[in-house]
Every structure is written in C-alpha cells, then in structure tokens.
CSV table of C-alpha atoms in Angstrom, one decimal:
chain,number,residue,atom,x,y,z
A,1,MET,CA,0.8,48.9,-6.7
A,2,GLY,CA,-2.6,49.8,-8.5
A,3,ALA,CA,-4.5,46.8,-9.2
A,4,THR,CA,-7.3,48.7,-11.2
A,5,VAL,CA,-8.1,50.7,-13.9
A,6,THR,CA,-11.0,53.8,-13.3
A,7,THR,CA,-13.0,55.0,-16.0
A,8,ALA,CA,-15.6,57.5,-16.0
A,9,ASN,CA,-18.1,54.5,-16.3
A,10,ASN,CA,-16.6,51.8,-14.2
A,11,THR,CA,-14.0,50.2,-12.1
A,12,GLU,CA,-12.4,47.0,-13.8
A,13,ASN,CA,-10.0,44.8,-12.4
A,14,THR,CA,-6.9,44.8,-14.4
A,15,TRP,CA,-6.4,41.1,-14.3
A,16,GLY,CA,-9.4,40.8,-16.2
A,17,GLY,CA,-11.1,38.3,-14.0
A,18,GLY,CA,-13.2,40.3,-11.6
A,19,ASN,CA,-12.7,38.8,-8.2
A,20,GLU,CA,-11.6,35.7,-9.5
A,21,PRO,CA,-8.4,35.7,-11.0
A,22,MET,CA,-8.1,33.4,-13.9
A,23,GLY,CA,-11.8,32.8,-14.0
A,24,ALA,CA,-11.1,30.4,-10.5
A,25,SER,CA,-13.9,31.1,-7.7
A,26,TYR,CA,-12.4,31.4,-4.1
A,27,GLY,CA,-13.3,28.3,-3.6
A,28,LYS,CA,-11.5,26.5,-6.5
A,29,LEU,CA,-8.8,28.4,-6.0
A,30,MET,CA,-8.1,27.4,-2.4
A,31,MET,CA,-8.6,23.9,-3.5
A,32,TRP,CA,-5.7,23.8,-6.1
A,33,PHE,CA,-3.8,25.4,-2.9
A,34,PHE,CA,-4.6,22.3,-0.9
A,35,ILE,CA,-3.4,20.2,-4.1
A,36,VAL,CA,-0.3,21.7,-4.2
A,37,SER,CA,0.6,21.5,-0.7
A,38,ASP,CA,-0.2,18.1,0.1
A,39,ALA,CA,1.2,16.9,-3.5
A,40,LEU,CA,4.7,18.3,-1.8
A,41,THR,CA,3.7,16.1,1.3
A,42,PHE,CA,3.3,13.0,-0.9
A,43,SER,CA,6.5,13.7,-3.2
A,44,GLY,CA,8.5,14.2,0.1
A,45,PHE,CA,7.3,10.8,1.3
A,46,LEU,CA,8.3,8.9,-1.8
A,47,ALA,CA,11.3,10.6,-2.5
A,48,ALA,CA,12.2,9.4,0.9
A,49,TYR,CA,11.1,5.8,0.0
A,50,GLY,CA,12.9,6.0,-3.1
A,51,PHE,CA,16.3,7.1,-1.6
A,52,SER,CA,16.0,4.4,1.2
A,53,ARG,CA,15.1,1.4,-1.3
A,54,PHE,CA,18.3,2.9,-3.2
A,55,LYS,CA,20.4,2.0,-0.1
A,56,PHE,CA,19.0,-1.2,0.3
A,57,ILE,CA,18.7,-2.3,-3.1
A,58,ASP,CA,20.4,-5.5,-2.4
A,59,ASN,CA,17.8,-6.5,0.4
A,60,TRP,CA,14.4,-4.5,-0.8
A,61,PRO,CA,11.3,-7.0,-0.6
A,62,ILE,CA,10.2,-7.9,-4.1
A,63,ALA,CA,6.4,-6.9,-4.6
A,64,ASP,CA,6.0,-10.1,-6.9
A,65,GLU,CA,6.6,-11.9,-3.7
A,66,VAL,CA,4.7,-10.1,-1.1
A,67,PHE,CA,1.4,-9.1,-2.6
A,68,THR,CA,0.1,-12.2,-4.2
A,69,HIS,CA,-3.4,-13.1,-2.4
A,70,PHE,CA,-6.6,-12.1,-4.1
A,71,PRO,CA,-10.0,-12.7,-2.1
A,72,PHE,CA,-11.8,-16.2,-2.1
A,73,MET,CA,-8.6,-17.8,-3.7
A,74,HIS,CA,-6.6,-19.1,-0.4
A,75,GLY,CA,-3.5,-20.5,-1.5
A,76,VAL,CA,-3.2,-19.6,-5.0
A,77,GLU,CA,-0.2,-17.2,-6.2
A,78,ALA,CA,-1.7,-14.4,-7.7
A,79,PRO,CA,0.8,-11.5,-7.9
A,80,MET,CA,0.1,-8.1,-8.1
A,81,TYR,CA,-3.3,-8.8,-9.6
A,82,TYR,CA,-5.7,-7.8,-6.7
A,83,VAL,CA,-3.8,-4.3,-6.2
A,84,ALA,CA,-4.2,-4.0,-10.4
A,85,LEU,CA,-8.0,-4.5,-9.8
A,86,MET,CA,-8.0,-1.8,-6.8
A,87,THR,CA,-6.3,0.5,-9.1
A,88,PHE,CA,-8.4,-0.3,-11.7
A,89,ILE,CA,-11.5,0.2,-9.6
A,90,LEU,CA,-10.2,4.0,-8.3
A,91,ILE,CA,-9.3,5.2,-11.3
A,92,PHE,CA,-12.8,4.4,-12.5
A,93,SER,CA,-14.2,6.2,-9.8
A,94,SER,CA,-12.5,9.3,-11.4
A,95,VAL,CA,-14.2,8.5,-14.7
A,96,THR,CA,-17.8,8.4,-12.9
A,97,MET,CA,-16.3,12.0,-10.9
A,98,VAL,CA,-16.0,13.4,-14.3
A,99,LEU,CA,-19.3,12.2,-15.7
A,100,ALA,CA,-20.9,13.8,-12.3
A,101,VAL,CA,-19.2,16.9,-12.9
A,102,ASP,CA,-20.3,17.2,-16.9
A,103,ALA,CA,-24.0,16.3,-15.4
A,104,GLY,CA,-23.8,19.1,-13.1
A,105,HIS,CA,-22.7,21.4,-16.0
A,106,GLN,CA,-26.0,20.6,-17.6
A,107,MET,CA,-28.0,20.7,-14.5
A,108,LYS,CA,-28.9,17.1,-14.6
A,109,GLN,CA,-29.7,16.3,-10.7
A,110,LYS,CA,-30.6,12.7,-11.1
A,111,LYS,CA,-27.4,11.9,-12.9
A,112,VAL,CA,-25.3,13.9,-11.1
A,113,ALA,CA,-26.6,11.9,-8.2
A,114,PHE,CA,-26.2,8.7,-9.7
A,115,TYR,CA,-22.4,9.3,-11.0
A,116,MET,CA,-21.7,10.4,-7.4
A,117,PHE,CA,-23.2,7.4,-5.8
A,118,LEU,CA,-21.1,5.4,-8.3
A,119,THR,CA,-17.9,7.2,-7.0
A,120,ILE,CA,-18.6,6.6,-3.2
A,121,ILE,CA,-18.8,3.1,-4.0
A,122,GLY,CA,-15.4,2.9,-6.1
A,123,GLY,CA,-13.8,4.5,-3.2
A,124,LEU,CA,-15.6,2.3,0.0
A,125,ILE,CA,-14.1,-1.0,-2.5
A,126,PHE,CA,-10.4,0.4,-2.5
A,127,VAL,CA,-10.5,1.4,1.0
A,128,GLY,CA,-12.0,-2.0,2.1
A,129,SER,CA,-9.9,-3.4,-0.5
A,130,GLN,CA,-6.8,-1.3,1.0
A,131,ALA,CA,-7.5,-2.8,4.6
A,132,TRP,CA,-8.0,-6.4,3.3
A,133,GLU,CA,-4.5,-5.9,2.0
A,134,TRP,CA,-3.2,-4.6,5.4
A,135,LYS,CA,-4.6,-7.5,7.0
A,136,ASN,CA,-2.7,-10.1,4.6
A,137,PHE,CA,0.7,-7.9,5.2
A,138,ILE,CA,0.4,-8.0,8.8
A,139,LYS,CA,-0.7,-11.7,9.1
A,140,GLY,CA,1.7,-12.8,6.7
A,141,GLU,CA,2.0,-16.3,5.1
A,142,TYR,CA,5.2,-18.0,5.5
A,143,GLY,CA,6.8,-17.0,8.1
A,144,ALA,CA,10.7,-16.2,8.7
A,145,VAL,CA,13.3,-15.9,11.2
A,146,GLU,CA,15.3,-13.2,12.5
A,147,THR,CA,19.2,-13.7,12.9
A,148,LYS,CA,20.7,-12.2,15.9
A,149,GLY,CA,22.5,-9.8,13.5
A,150,GLY,CA,19.2,-8.6,12.1
A,151,SER,CA,18.9,-10.7,8.9
A,152,ILE,CA,15.7,-12.4,7.9
A,153,ILE,CA,16.1,-15.6,6.6
A,154,GLN,CA,13.5,-17.7,4.7
A,155,PHE,CA,12.7,-21.5,4.3
A,156,VAL,CA,12.6,-23.2,0.7
A,157,ASN,CA,13.0,-26.7,-0.6
A,158,ASN,CA,15.4,-28.2,-3.4
A,159,GLU,CA,13.3,-26.7,-5.8
A,160,GLY,CA,13.6,-23.4,-4.5
A,161,GLU,CA,9.6,-23.2,-3.6
A,162,ARG,CA,8.9,-21.2,-0.5
A,163,VAL,CA,8.1,-23.7,2.7
A,164,LYS,CA,5.8,-22.4,5.6
A,165,LEU,CA,7.1,-22.6,9.2
A,166,GLU,CA,3.5,-24.8,10.0
A,167,ASP,CA,4.9,-27.4,7.4
A,168,PHE,CA,7.6,-28.2,9.2
A,169,ALA,CA,8.5,-26.9,12.8
A,170,ILE,CA,8.0,-29.3,15.5
A,171,HIS,CA,6.0,-28.6,18.9
A,172,LEU,CA,8.3,-28.7,21.9
A,173,PRO,CA,6.9,-29.2,25.5
A,174,GLY,CA,7.2,-26.5,28.1
A,175,GLN,CA,7.2,-23.5,26.0
A,176,ARG,CA,6.0,-20.3,28.0
A,177,GLU,CA,3.1,-18.4,27.3
A,178,ALA,CA,3.0,-14.7,26.8
A,179,LEU,CA,3.9,-12.6,30.1
A,180,THR,CA,0.7,-10.2,30.6
A,181,GLY,CA,-0.3,-8.2,33.6
A,182,SER,CA,-3.1,-10.8,34.3
A,183,LYS,CA,-0.4,-13.6,34.8
A,184,GLY,CA,2.3,-11.9,35.9
A,185,LYS,CA,2.9,-9.3,39.0
A,186,TRP,CA,1.5,-5.7,39.1
A,187,PHE,CA,4.6,-3.5,38.0
A,188,MET,CA,5.3,-6.0,35.0
A,189,LYS,CA,4.6,-4.7,31.3
A,190,ASP,CA,3.0,-6.7,28.9
A,191,GLU,CA,5.0,-8.7,26.4
A,192,GLU,CA,4.4,-8.7,22.6
A,193,THR,CA,2.2,-11.2,21.3
A,194,LEU,CA,4.6,-14.2,21.2
A,195,SER,CA,4.8,-15.9,17.4
A,196,THR,CA,3.0,-19.4,16.9
A,197,TYR,CA,6.2,-21.5,17.0
A,198,SER,CA,9.7,-20.5,19.1
A,199,VAL,CA,13.0,-20.8,17.5
A,200,ALA,CA,13.9,-23.6,19.1
A,201,GLU,CA,10.9,-25.1,17.3
A,202,VAL,CA,11.9,-24.4,14.1
A,203,GLN,CA,15.6,-25.2,14.5
A,204,ALA,CA,14.4,-28.6,15.6
A,205,GLY,CA,11.6,-28.7,12.5
A,206,PHE,CA,14.8,-27.6,10.4
A,207,LYS,CA,17.2,-30.1,11.4
A,208,ALA,CA,14.7,-33.0,11.0
A,209,HIS,CA,13.5,-31.8,7.4
A,210,PRO,CA,17.2,-32.2,5.3
A,211,GLU,CA,16.1,-31.3,2.2
A,212,LEU,CA,14.9,-27.5,3.6
A,213,LEU,CA,17.3,-24.6,2.6
A,214,VAL,CA,17.5,-21.1,3.6
A,215,ARG,CA,17.0,-18.3,1.7
A,216,THR,CA,18.3,-14.8,2.9
A,217,GLU,CA,17.5,-11.3,2.1
A,218,LYS,CA,20.3,-11.0,-0.6
A,219,ILE,CA,19.1,-10.4,-4.4
A,220,TYR,CA,20.8,-11.3,-7.1
A,221,ARG,CA,19.7,-10.8,-10.7
A,222,ASP,CA,20.3,-12.7,-14.0
A,223,THR,CA,22.8,-11.6,-16.5
A,224,LYS,CA,21.2,-11.2,-20.1
A,225,GLU,CA,22.7,-14.5,-21.1
A,226,ASP,CA,20.9,-15.8,-18.4
A,227,GLN,CA,18.0,-14.2,-19.5
A,228,ALA,CA,18.2,-15.4,-22.8
A,229,ASN,CA,18.5,-18.9,-21.8
A,230,LYS,CA,15.4,-18.9,-19.7
A,231,LYS,CA,14.0,-16.7,-22.5
A,232,LEU,CA,13.0,-14.1,-19.7
A,233,GLN,CA,11.9,-10.8,-21.2
A,234,PRO,CA,14.6,-8.2,-19.5
A,235,GLY,CA,13.7,-5.3,-16.6
A,236,LEU,CA,10.7,-7.2,-15.6
A,237,ASN,CA,10.9,-8.7,-11.5
A,238,HIS,CA,10.8,-12.2,-12.5
A,239,ASN,CA,15.0,-11.7,-13.1
A,240,LYS,CA,15.4,-11.0,-9.5
A,241,HIS,CA,16.4,-13.9,-7.2
A,242,ARG,CA,17.0,-14.5,-3.6
A,243,GLU,CA,20.2,-15.9,-2.4
A,244,ILE,CA,19.8,-20.0,-1.5
A,245,LEU,CA,22.3,-21.4,0.5
A,246,THR,CA,23.8,-24.6,0.5
A,247,ARG,CA,22.2,-27.0,3.3
A,248,ALA,CA,25.5,-26.4,5.7
A,249,GLU,CA,25.4,-22.9,5.2
A,250,SER,CA,21.9,-23.1,6.2
A,251,GLU,CA,22.4,-24.9,9.5
A,252,VAL,CA,24.5,-22.0,10.2
A,253,MET,CA,22.4,-19.3,9.8
A,254,VAL,CA,19.2,-21.2,11.6
A,255,GLY,CA,21.6,-21.6,14.4
A,256,ASN,CA,21.9,-17.9,14.7
A,257,GLY,CA,18.4,-17.6,15.0
A,258,HIS,CA,16.8,-14.9,17.3
A,259,LEU,CA,13.4,-14.5,16.6
A,260,VAL,CA,10.3,-16.2,14.8
A,261,VAL,CA,8.8,-13.5,12.4
A,262,GLU,CA,5.7,-13.7,11.2
A,263,GLY,CA,3.8,-11.2,9.2
A,264,ALA,CA,5.2,-7.2,9.3
A,265,ASN,CA,4.6,-4.6,11.9
A,266,LEU,CA,6.7,-1.6,12.6
A,267,LYS,CA,9.4,-3.6,14.4
A,268,HIS,CA,9.6,-6.7,12.2
A,269,ASN,CA,9.2,-7.8,9.1
A,270,GLU,CA,9.2,-11.6,7.5
A,271,TYR,CA,9.6,-10.2,4.1
A,272,GLY,CA,12.9,-8.4,4.5
A,273,SER,CA,14.1,-4.9,5.2
A,274,LYS,CA,12.0,-3.3,8.0
A,275,LEU,CA,12.1,-0.2,6.3
A,276,PHE,CA,9.7,-1.6,3.6
A,277,ALA,CA,6.9,-2.4,6.3
A,278,ASP,CA,7.3,1.3,7.7
A,279,PHE,CA,7.1,2.7,4.4
A,280,PHE,CA,4.2,0.9,3.4
A,281,PHE,CA,2.2,1.7,6.4
A,282,PHE,CA,2.8,4.9,6.5
A,283,ILE,CA,2.7,6.2,2.9
A,284,THR,CA,-0.3,3.6,2.0
A,285,GLY,CA,-2.3,4.5,5.3
A,286,PHE,CA,-1.6,8.3,4.6
A,287,HIS,CA,-3.3,7.8,1.1
A,288,GLY,CA,-6.0,5.6,2.2
A,289,PHE,CA,-7.1,8.3,4.9
A,290,HIS,CA,-7.2,10.7,1.8
A,291,VAL,CA,-9.6,8.3,0.2
A,292,PHE,CA,-11.7,7.6,2.8
A,293,SER,CA,-11.5,11.3,3.8
A,294,GLY,CA,-12.7,11.6,0.2
A,295,VAL,CA,-15.6,9.7,0.6
A,296,VAL,CA,-17.0,10.9,3.4
A,297,ILE,CA,-16.7,14.5,1.7
A,298,ASN,CA,-18.2,12.8,-1.3
A,299,PHE,CA,-21.1,11.6,0.6
A,300,ILE,CA,-22.3,14.7,2.2
A,301,ILE,CA,-22.3,16.2,-1.2
A,302,PHE,CA,-24.2,13.5,-2.8
A,303,LEU,CA,-26.8,14.3,0.1
A,304,ASN,CA,-27.0,17.8,-0.7
A,305,ILE,CA,-27.7,16.8,-4.6
A,306,VAL,CA,-30.5,14.4,-3.6
A,307,LEU,CA,-31.9,17.3,-1.2
A,308,GLY,CA,-31.8,19.6,-4.4
A,309,THR,CA,-29.5,22.0,-2.4
A,310,TYR,CA,-27.3,22.6,-5.8
A,311,GLU,CA,-30.4,22.7,-7.7
A,312,LYS,CA,-31.4,25.6,-5.5
A,313,ARG,CA,-28.5,27.2,-6.0
A,314,LYS,CA,-28.4,26.9,-9.9
A,315,SER,CA,-24.9,25.6,-9.6
A,316,TYR,CA,-22.9,22.4,-9.1
A,317,GLU,CA,-19.5,24.0,-8.0
A,318,MET,CA,-19.3,21.9,-5.0
A,319,VAL,CA,-19.1,18.7,-7.4
A,320,GLU,CA,-16.3,20.5,-9.1
A,321,LYS,CA,-14.6,21.1,-5.9
A,322,VAL,CA,-14.6,17.8,-4.2
A,323,GLY,CA,-13.9,16.4,-8.3
A,324,LEU,CA,-10.5,18.2,-8.1
A,325,TYR,CA,-9.9,16.4,-4.7
A,326,TRP,CA,-10.8,13.0,-5.9
A,327,HIS,CA,-8.7,13.2,-8.9
A,328,PHE,CA,-5.8,14.4,-7.2
A,329,VAL,CA,-6.1,11.5,-4.6
A,330,ASP,CA,-6.2,8.8,-8.0
A,331,LEU,CA,-3.2,10.6,-9.0
A,332,VAL,CA,-1.0,10.2,-6.1
A,333,TRP,CA,-2.1,6.5,-5.9
A,334,VAL,CA,-0.6,6.0,-9.5
A,335,PHE,CA,2.7,7.3,-8.4
A,336,VAL,CA,2.1,5.0,-5.1
A,337,PHE,CA,1.6,2.0,-7.0
A,338,THR,CA,4.9,2.8,-9.4
A,339,PHE,CA,7.0,2.8,-6.3
A,340,PHE,CA,5.4,0.4,-4.1
A,341,TYR,CA,4.6,-2.4,-6.6
A,342,LEU,CA,5.9,-2.0,-10.1
A,343,VAL,CA,9.5,-0.4,-9.9
C-alpha cells in the first residue's frame, strides 16, 4: 500500500501531484465531489419526470399552452419567449463567471469584481423571473373544471380558441363563503380558498352560450399527411392538439363537473395532469434554490474581492470554486429547460 517513493534526498508522492491529486487542490476536489453527488440527485428527479410523462403521454400538458406570459405584455400570446430569455440570461452569467475567473488568473482585482457583479445581477434576474413564472402558473389564466372522475376539461369557442371562465360564467345568488375559523365553530378546520366561480355558475354560463365546447386532456397528433396539408414542420409541438368534443358530449362532461380549478397547486392543475404541477414545483424550485444559494455565495465572494482578501492571498482560487458551482447550476438548467419546456 505504499503511496510514496523515498530517496536519499526527498520523499515524493507517486501520484505526481504531491498533496494535490491530479493537480487539484483540496477545495476544488471537494467541490467536484459535491457537484457529482448533486448531479446524481437531479438525474433521479429528471428520470422520474421522464417516466411519469411517458406513462401519461396522452394527457400531459403542452408547454406552449402553459408558459405563454411575458412581462408587461398582458393578453399577448408569447409561448416560451420569456423562458428562452431567462435561459439566455443564466447562460450569459456563466460567460461573465468565466471572465471573472480569467481576470483572477491575471490578478486583476477590479475586473474580477466587475464580472462577479454582473454574474450576481444575472442570477438575481433569473431567480426573480422564476418567481414571476411561478406566480402566473399558480394563478392561472383561463380556468378549468375537474370532473368527478378526476379529468380536467377546458373551454373553447367554435374556432378552437381558449375561453376564460370569467367570459361566460354567471354569478348566482346564495353562493356561500369559504369556511374559516373566524366564521365557524372553534373546532372547525379552515377550508381551502374557494374559487372565483362555483361549478353551478360555470354550468349555467355554459348552458347560456351554445357556441362553447369542451376540450379534454387527451392529446392527438397530426399525421404526416395532415402536417403536409397544413405545411407544418414535423416534430414540433404545433402538431399536438387537444380533443374537442361535440356540443352534446360537452354538455355531458360539464354536467359531471365536480370542482372549478384556477391555476395550479400540489392538489389541482388547470393545465392537465396533476403530476406535471408537482414535478414543476419540485424540480424548478429545487433548481431555483441552487441558483439563489449561488447568488448568496457569489455575493460573499464579491465582498471579499472588494475588500482585497484574495489580492492579499495572491490567489483567486475561491472564485474558481464558486465558478464550478455556478457552471453546474447553469448546466442543470439546460436539462430542466429541455425536459419541461422543449420536449
């Protein structure tokens, strides 16, 4: 088990790196251990997401219909635009991190501080954007109805365009308020927040608008002939469509309505499969926590750079260490972006 070779003059590690295997310092090596273990964790999450999506492939939400919002452009359909912008910002922050590390090698304190500052700003914009996206996902836009069988039905007009509940639901008198501790007996548990409309109000509004139809969770895809006739490029999401029922079939489905769903949470999801919302909150939240942690660590390193701590040490290795973590976070987002938004 000899690890060294002893000569008359010196003792040398047979690995050739002294006390730094492969030339990596202890700190860098530990960071790589953390990155590998964390990569396995994310791999498990994404694999679970992939298996679940494959199992429910015929009713999985279509990303182009879910992530359509863009700041300051209310009512404008911009599928995936903002998510693409978020991705660009995060990837660009990796570029500024590379420049910070390079400036550290050249012992240029001001440049390291400048590029680290840009990296922090990019991370903050990404985290803020993700929080904004969560808000829209939770709030919802159109609303839907969950049937007694657990299926989600949405509403469209004769041209297949989505219709909001607020555009046709009728307010009925006598609708009760949510039961809370302040309005009920002391031993009563607070109820969930009531939806804006009751099932009866949606049913009444649907009956009063004969032009409305129901769209189910079921997905069907255009054949190659259909795509050729519509001049669509094969393989893209625009060849996926939800099943639209006839008026008679729609009335039956609405009659089986059990719950009005607005937005998404861990129990209900107006966009379709409940698992989609569960995985979205868990995986993007877990990644967002990593980004936020990275921003905090980068800020601490930034303060040390400004104070001249690493200049005195004659080494900016700490910038390299946090750089490894930041690049890992960016790489993970590429996979999350691919799984959730593109595939």
